[in-house]
Amino acid sequence: MLEAAALLLVFCGIVHSYLGEKYILIRLFKRDNLPKLLGSDWFTKRVLRFAWHLTTIAWWGFAAIIYFILYPSGNYSIDILHIIAVVFILSGIMSLTFTRGKHLSWIFFFCIAGLCIAVGNNY
């Protein structure tokens, strides 16, 4: 049953990102009344896009945790810390690239990932 839950999370992430782009974000971005942050609506659109897709990354992280609960490679704590680190590395990369570093969440995401890796390696 947990395999089904993990697969559903992966599927939901794919559908969420694809349909969100196609039916929500693209239509939303055609509006001319979006807030103008940092002088234009470019930043607003990029933040909305990366925040939308962060949900998918988080769901895939949960799917990976479920997978490692089913098929542990050793220490659950280390496995989960590594999964969290990967989720936050990907989140940091998305924030950094989508907003060209203007949304400072990437700093915190990379710090969280680094701390999880450091603790996981010393566990």
CSV table of N, CA and C in Angstrom, one decimal:
chain,number,residue,atom,x,y,z
A,1,MET,N,0.8,-1.2,0.0
A,1,MET,CA,0.0,0.0,0.0
A,1,MET,C,0.9,1.3,0.0
A,2,LEU,N,2.0,1.2,0.7
A,2,LEU,CA,2.8,2.4,0.7
A,2,LEU,C,3.5,2.6,-0.7
A,3,GLU,N,3.7,1.5,-1.4
A,3,GLU,CA,4.2,1.7,-2.8
A,3,GLU,C,3.2,2.6,-3.6
A,4,ALA,N,1.9,2.3,-3.4
A,4,ALA,CA,0.9,3.0,-4.1
A,4,ALA,C,0.9,4.5,-3.7
A,5,ALA,N,1.1,4.7,-2.4
A,5,ALA,CA,1.1,6.1,-1.9
A,5,ALA,C,2.3,6.9,-2.5
A,6,ALA,N,3.5,6.2,-2.6
A,6,ALA,CA,4.7,6.9,-3.2
A,6,ALA,C,4.5,7.2,-4.6
A,7,LEU,N,3.9,6.2,-5.4
A,7,LEU,CA,3.6,6.4,-6.8
A,7,LEU,C,2.6,7.5,-7.0
A,8,LEU,N,1.6,7.5,-6.2
A,8,LEU,CA,0.6,8.6,-6.3
A,8,LEU,C,1.2,10.0,-6.0
A,9,LEU,N,2.2,10.1,-5.1
A,9,LEU,CA,2.8,11.3,-4.9
A,9,LEU,C,3.7,11.8,-6.1
A,10,VAL,N,4.3,10.8,-6.7
A,10,VAL,CA,5.1,11.1,-7.9
A,10,VAL,C,4.2,11.6,-9.0
A,11,PHE,N,3.1,10.8,-9.2
A,11,PHE,CA,2.1,11.2,-10.2
A,11,PHE,C,1.5,12.5,-9.9
A,12,CYS,N,1.1,12.8,-8.7
A,12,CYS,CA,0.4,14.1,-8.4
A,12,CYS,C,1.4,15.2,-8.6
A,13,GLY,N,2.7,15.0,-8.4
A,13,GLY,CA,3.7,16.1,-8.6
A,13,GLY,C,3.7,16.4,-10.1
A,14,ILE,N,3.8,15.4,-10.9
A,14,ILE,CA,3.9,15.6,-12.4
A,14,ILE,C,2.6,16.3,-12.9
A,15,VAL,N,1.5,15.8,-12.5
A,15,VAL,CA,0.2,16.4,-12.9
A,15,VAL,C,0.1,17.8,-12.4
A,16,HIS,N,0.5,18.0,-11.1
A,16,HIS,CA,0.4,19.4,-10.5
A,16,HIS,C,1.2,20.4,-11.3
A,17,SER,N,2.5,20.0,-11.6
A,17,SER,CA,3.3,20.9,-12.3
A,17,SER,C,2.9,21.1,-13.8
A,18,TYR,N,2.5,20.1,-14.5
A,18,TYR,CA,2.1,20.2,-15.9
A,18,TYR,C,0.8,21.0,-16.0
A,19,LEU,N,-0.2,20.6,-15.3
A,19,LEU,CA,-1.5,21.2,-15.4
A,19,LEU,C,-1.5,22.6,-14.8
A,20,GLY,N,-0.7,22.8,-13.7
A,20,GLY,CA,-0.6,24.2,-13.2
A,20,GLY,C,0.0,25.1,-14.2
A,21,GLU,N,1.1,24.7,-14.9
A,21,GLU,CA,1.7,25.5,-15.9
A,21,GLU,C,0.7,25.8,-17.0
A,22,LYS,N,0.0,24.8,-17.5
A,22,LYS,CA,-0.9,24.9,-18.6
A,22,LYS,C,-2.1,25.7,-18.4
A,23,TYR,N,-2.8,25.4,-17.2
A,23,TYR,CA,-4.1,26.0,-17.0
A,23,TYR,C,-4.1,27.1,-15.9
A,24,ILE,N,-3.1,27.3,-15.1
A,24,ILE,CA,-3.2,28.3,-14.1
A,24,ILE,C,-2.1,29.4,-14.4
A,25,LEU,N,-0.8,29.0,-14.3
A,25,LEU,CA,0.3,30.0,-14.4
A,25,LEU,C,0.3,30.7,-15.7
A,26,ILE,N,0.2,30.1,-16.8
A,26,ILE,CA,0.3,30.7,-18.1
A,26,ILE,C,-0.9,31.7,-18.2
A,27,ARG,N,-2.1,31.3,-17.8
A,27,ARG,CA,-3.2,32.2,-17.9
A,27,ARG,C,-3.1,33.4,-16.9
A,28,LEU,N,-2.6,33.1,-15.7
A,28,LEU,CA,-2.4,34.1,-14.8
A,28,LEU,C,-1.4,35.2,-15.2
A,29,PHE,N,-0.3,34.7,-15.9
A,29,PHE,CA,0.7,35.6,-16.3
A,29,PHE,C,0.3,36.5,-17.5
A,30,LYS,N,-0.8,36.2,-18.1
A,30,LYS,CA,-1.3,37.0,-19.2
A,30,LYS,C,-2.0,38.3,-18.7
A,31,ARG,N,-2.3,38.3,-17.4
A,31,ARG,CA,-3.0,39.4,-16.9
A,31,ARG,C,-2.0,40.6,-16.8
A,32,ASP,N,-2.6,41.8,-16.9
A,32,ASP,CA,-1.8,43.0,-16.8
A,32,ASP,C,-1.8,43.7,-15.5
A,33,ASN,N,-2.5,43.0,-14.5
A,33,ASN,CA,-2.6,43.7,-13.2
A,33,ASN,C,-1.9,42.9,-12.1
A,34,LEU,N,-0.9,42.2,-12.4
A,34,LEU,CA,-0.1,41.5,-11.4
A,34,LEU,C,0.8,42.5,-10.6
A,35,PRO,N,1.0,42.3,-9.3
A,35,PRO,CA,1.8,43.2,-8.6
A,35,PRO,C,3.2,43.4,-9.2
A,36,LYS,N,3.7,44.5,-9.2
A,36,LYS,CA,5.1,44.8,-9.8
A,36,LYS,C,6.1,44.9,-8.6
A,37,LEU,N,6.7,43.8,-8.4
A,37,LEU,CA,7.8,43.7,-7.4
A,37,LEU,C,9.1,44.0,-8.0
A,38,LEU,N,9.9,44.8,-7.3
A,38,LEU,CA,11.3,45.2,-7.8
A,38,LEU,C,11.2,45.9,-9.1
A,39,GLY,N,10.1,46.6,-9.4
A,39,GLY,CA,10.0,47.4,-10.6
A,39,GLY,C,9.2,46.8,-11.7
A,40,SER,N,8.9,45.5,-11.7
A,40,SER,CA,8.2,45.0,-12.8
A,40,SER,C,7.4,43.7,-12.4
A,41,ASP,N,6.6,43.1,-13.3
A,41,ASP,CA,6.0,41.9,-12.9
A,41,ASP,C,6.8,40.7,-13.2
A,42,TRP,N,8.0,40.8,-13.7
A,42,TRP,CA,8.9,39.7,-14.0
A,42,TRP,C,9.2,38.9,-12.7
A,43,PHE,N,9.6,39.6,-11.7
A,43,PHE,CA,9.9,38.9,-10.4
A,43,PHE,C,8.7,38.2,-9.8
A,44,THR,N,7.6,38.9,-9.9
A,44,THR,CA,6.3,38.3,-9.4
A,44,THR,C,6.1,37.0,-10.1
A,45,LYS,N,6.1,37.0,-11.4
A,45,LYS,CA,5.9,35.8,-12.2
A,45,LYS,C,6.9,34.6,-11.9
A,46,ARG,N,8.1,35.0,-11.7
A,46,ARG,CA,9.2,34.0,-11.5
A,46,ARG,C,9.0,33.4,-10.1
A,47,VAL,N,8.6,34.2,-9.1
A,47,VAL,CA,8.4,33.7,-7.7
A,47,VAL,C,7.2,32.8,-7.7
A,48,LEU,N,6.1,33.2,-8.4
A,48,LEU,CA,5.0,32.3,-8.4
A,48,LEU,C,5.3,31.0,-9.1
A,49,ARG,N,6.0,31.0,-10.1
A,49,ARG,CA,6.4,29.8,-10.9
A,49,ARG,C,7.2,28.9,-10.0
A,50,PHE,N,8.3,29.4,-9.4
A,50,PHE,CA,9.1,28.5,-8.6
A,50,PHE,C,8.4,28.0,-7.4
A,51,ALA,N,7.6,28.9,-6.8
A,51,ALA,CA,6.8,28.4,-5.6
A,51,ALA,C,5.8,27.3,-5.9
A,52,TRP,N,5.2,27.5,-7.1
A,52,TRP,CA,4.3,26.4,-7.6
A,52,TRP,C,5.0,25.1,-7.7
A,53,HIS,N,6.1,25.1,-8.3
A,53,HIS,CA,6.8,23.8,-8.6
A,53,HIS,C,7.6,23.3,-7.4
A,54,LEU,N,7.8,24.1,-6.4
A,54,LEU,CA,8.4,23.7,-5.1
A,54,LEU,C,7.5,22.6,-4.5
A,55,THR,N,6.2,22.8,-4.6
A,55,THR,CA,5.2,21.8,-4.1
A,55,THR,C,5.5,20.4,-4.7
A,56,THR,N,5.8,20.4,-6.0
A,56,THR,CA,6.1,19.1,-6.6
A,56,THR,C,7.4,18.5,-6.0
A,57,ILE,N,8.4,19.3,-5.8
A,57,ILE,CA,9.6,18.8,-5.3
A,57,ILE,C,9.4,18.3,-3.9
A,58,ALA,N,8.6,19.0,-3.1
A,58,ALA,CA,8.3,18.5,-1.7
A,58,ALA,C,7.5,17.2,-1.8
A,59,TRP,N,6.6,17.0,-2.7
A,59,TRP,CA,5.8,15.8,-2.8
A,59,TRP,C,6.7,14.6,-3.2
A,60,TRP,N,7.6,14.9,-4.1
A,60,TRP,CA,8.6,13.8,-4.5
A,60,TRP,C,9.5,13.5,-3.3
A,61,GLY,N,9.9,14.4,-2.5
A,61,GLY,CA,10.6,14.1,-1.3
A,61,GLY,C,9.9,13.2,-0.3
A,62,PHE,N,8.6,13.5,-0.2
A,62,PHE,CA,7.8,12.6,0.7
A,62,PHE,C,7.7,11.2,0.0
A,63,ALA,N,7.6,11.1,-1.3
A,63,ALA,CA,7.6,9.8,-1.9
A,63,ALA,C,8.9,9.1,-1.7
A,64,ALA,N,10.0,9.8,-1.7
A,64,ALA,CA,11.3,9.1,-1.4
A,64,ALA,C,11.3,8.7,0.0
A,65,ILE,N,10.8,9.4,1.0
A,65,ILE,CA,10.8,9.0,2.4
A,65,ILE,C,10.0,7.7,2.5
A,66,ILE,N,8.8,7.7,1.9
A,66,ILE,CA,8.0,6.5,1.9
A,66,ILE,C,8.8,5.3,1.3
A,67,TYR,N,9.5,5.5,0.2
A,67,TYR,CA,10.2,4.5,-0.4
A,67,TYR,C,11.3,3.9,0.6
A,68,PHE,N,12.0,4.8,1.3
A,68,PHE,CA,13.0,4.4,2.2
A,68,PHE,C,12.5,3.7,3.4
A,69,ILE,N,11.2,4.0,3.8
A,69,ILE,CA,10.6,3.3,4.9
A,69,ILE,C,10.3,1.9,4.4
A,70,LEU,N,9.9,1.7,3.2
A,70,LEU,CA,9.6,0.4,2.6
A,70,LEU,C,10.9,-0.4,2.4
A,71,TYR,N,11.9,0.2,1.9
A,71,TYR,CA,13.2,-0.4,1.5
A,71,TYR,C,14.4,0.3,2.2
A,72,PRO,N,14.5,0.2,3.5
A,72,PRO,CA,15.6,0.9,4.1
A,72,PRO,C,17.0,0.4,3.7
A,73,SER,N,17.9,1.4,3.6
A,73,SER,CA,19.2,1.0,3.2
A,73,SER,C,20.1,0.9,4.4
A,74,GLY,N,19.6,1.2,5.6
A,74,GLY,CA,20.4,1.2,6.8
A,74,GLY,C,19.7,2.0,7.9
A,75,ASN,N,20.2,3.2,8.1
A,75,ASN,CA,19.7,4.0,9.2
A,75,ASN,C,18.7,5.0,8.6
A,76,TYR,N,17.4,4.8,9.2
A,76,TYR,CA,16.3,5.7,8.7
A,76,TYR,C,16.7,7.2,8.9
A,77,SER,N,17.3,7.6,10.0
A,77,SER,CA,17.6,9.0,10.2
A,77,SER,C,18.5,9.5,9.1
A,78,ILE,N,19.5,8.8,8.8
A,78,ILE,CA,20.4,9.3,7.7
A,78,ILE,C,19.7,9.3,6.4
A,79,ASP,N,18.9,8.3,6.1
A,79,ASP,CA,18.2,8.3,4.8
A,79,ASP,C,17.3,9.5,4.7
A,80,ILE,N,16.6,9.8,5.8
A,80,ILE,CA,15.6,10.9,5.7
A,80,ILE,C,16.4,12.3,5.7
A,81,LEU,N,17.5,12.4,6.4
A,81,LEU,CA,18.3,13.6,6.3
A,81,LEU,C,18.8,13.8,4.9
A,82,HIS,N,19.2,12.8,4.3
A,82,HIS,CA,19.7,12.9,2.9
A,82,HIS,C,18.6,13.3,1.9
A,83,ILE,N,17.4,12.8,2.1
A,83,ILE,CA,16.3,13.1,1.3
A,83,ILE,C,15.9,14.6,1.5
A,84,ILE,N,15.9,15.0,2.8
A,84,ILE,CA,15.6,16.4,3.0
A,84,ILE,C,16.7,17.3,2.4
A,85,ALA,N,17.9,16.9,2.5
A,85,ALA,CA,19.0,17.7,1.9
A,85,ALA,C,18.8,17.8,0.4
A,86,VAL,N,18.4,16.7,-0.3
A,86,VAL,CA,18.2,16.8,-1.7
A,86,VAL,C,17.0,17.7,-2.1
A,87,VAL,N,15.9,17.6,-1.3
A,87,VAL,CA,14.8,18.4,-1.5
A,87,VAL,C,15.2,19.9,-1.4
A,88,PHE,N,16.0,20.2,-0.4
A,88,PHE,CA,16.3,21.6,-0.2
A,88,PHE,C,17.4,22.1,-1.2
A,89,ILE,N,18.3,21.2,-1.7
A,89,ILE,CA,19.2,21.6,-2.7
A,89,ILE,C,18.4,21.9,-4.0
A,90,LEU,N,17.5,21.1,-4.4
A,90,LEU,CA,16.7,21.3,-5.5
A,90,LEU,C,15.9,22.6,-5.4
A,91,SER,N,15.3,22.8,-4.2
A,91,SER,CA,14.6,24.0,-3.9
A,91,SER,C,15.5,25.3,-4.0
A,92,GLY,N,16.7,25.2,-3.5
A,92,GLY,CA,17.6,26.3,-3.7
A,92,GLY,C,18.0,26.6,-5.1
A,93,ILE,N,18.2,25.5,-5.9
A,93,ILE,CA,18.6,25.7,-7.3
A,93,ILE,C,17.4,26.3,-8.0
A,94,MET,N,16.2,25.9,-7.7
A,94,MET,CA,15.0,26.5,-8.4
A,94,MET,C,14.9,28.0,-8.0
A,95,SER,N,15.0,28.3,-6.7
A,95,SER,CA,14.9,29.7,-6.3
A,95,SER,C,16.0,30.5,-7.0
A,96,LEU,N,17.2,30.0,-7.0
A,96,LEU,CA,18.4,30.7,-7.5
A,96,LEU,C,18.2,31.0,-9.0
A,97,THR,N,17.8,29.9,-9.7
A,97,THR,CA,17.7,30.1,-11.2
A,97,THR,C,16.4,30.8,-11.7
A,98,PHE,N,15.3,30.5,-11.0
A,98,PHE,CA,14.0,31.1,-11.5
A,98,PHE,C,14.0,32.6,-11.2
A,99,THR,N,14.6,33.0,-10.1
A,99,THR,CA,14.6,34.5,-9.8
A,99,THR,C,16.0,35.1,-10.0
A,100,ARG,N,16.9,34.4,-10.6
A,100,ARG,CA,18.3,34.9,-10.8
A,100,ARG,C,18.9,35.4,-9.5
A,101,GLY,N,18.6,34.7,-8.4
A,101,GLY,CA,19.1,35.1,-7.1
A,101,GLY,C,18.4,36.2,-6.3
A,102,LYS,N,17.4,36.8,-6.9
A,102,LYS,CA,16.8,38.0,-6.3
A,102,LYS,C,15.9,37.6,-5.1
A,103,HIS,N,15.3,36.3,-5.2
A,103,HIS,CA,14.6,35.8,-4.0
A,103,HIS,C,15.5,35.1,-3.1
A,104,LEU,N,15.7,35.6,-1.9
A,104,LEU,CA,16.8,35.1,-1.1
A,104,LEU,C,16.6,33.8,-0.4
A,105,SER,N,15.5,33.1,-0.7
A,105,SER,CA,15.2,31.8,-0.1
A,105,SER,C,16.3,30.8,-0.4
A,106,TRP,N,17.0,31.0,-1.6
A,106,TRP,CA,18.0,30.0,-1.9
A,106,TRP,C,19.1,29.9,-0.9
A,107,ILE,N,19.4,31.0,-0.2
A,107,ILE,CA,20.4,31.0,0.8
A,107,ILE,C,20.0,30.1,2.0
A,108,PHE,N,18.8,30.2,2.4
A,108,PHE,CA,18.2,29.4,3.5
A,108,PHE,C,18.1,27.9,3.1
A,109,PHE,N,17.6,27.7,1.8
A,109,PHE,CA,17.5,26.3,1.4
A,109,PHE,C,18.8,25.6,1.3
A,110,PHE,N,19.9,26.3,0.8
A,110,PHE,CA,21.2,25.7,0.8
A,110,PHE,C,21.7,25.5,2.2
A,111,CYS,N,21.5,26.4,3.1
A,111,CYS,CA,21.9,26.2,4.5
A,111,CYS,C,21.2,25.0,5.2
A,112,ILE,N,19.9,24.9,4.9
A,112,ILE,CA,19.2,23.7,5.5
A,112,ILE,C,19.8,22.4,4.9
A,113,ALA,N,20.0,22.4,3.6
A,113,ALA,CA,20.6,21.2,3.0
A,113,ALA,C,22.0,20.9,3.6
A,114,GLY,N,22.8,21.9,3.7
A,114,GLY,CA,24.1,21.7,4.2
A,114,GLY,C,24.1,21.2,5.7
A,115,LEU,N,23.2,21.7,6.5
A,115,LEU,CA,23.1,21.3,7.9
A,115,LEU,C,22.6,19.8,7.9
A,116,CYS,N,21.7,19.5,7.1
A,116,CYS,CA,21.2,18.1,7.1
A,116,CYS,C,22.3,17.1,6.6
A,117,ILE,N,23.1,17.5,5.6
A,117,ILE,CA,24.2,16.7,5.2
A,117,ILE,C,25.2,16.6,6.3
A,118,ALA,N,25.6,17.7,6.9
A,118,ALA,CA,26.6,17.7,8.0
A,118,ALA,C,26.2,16.7,9.1
A,119,VAL,N,24.9,16.9,9.5
A,119,VAL,CA,24.5,16.0,10.6
A,119,VAL,C,24.4,14.6,10.2
A,120,GLY,N,23.9,14.4,9.0
A,120,GLY,CA,23.8,13.0,8.4
A,120,GLY,C,25.1,12.3,8.3
A,121,ASN,N,26.1,13.0,8.0
A,121,ASN,CA,27.5,12.5,7.8
A,121,ASN,C,28.1,12.2,9.2
A,122,ASN,N,27.6,12.8,10.2
A,122,ASN,CA,28.2,12.6,11.6
A,122,ASN,C,27.3,11.8,12.4
A,123,TYR,N,26.2,11.3,11.9
A,123,TYR,CA,25.3,10.5,12.6
A,123,TYR,C,25.8,9.1,13.0
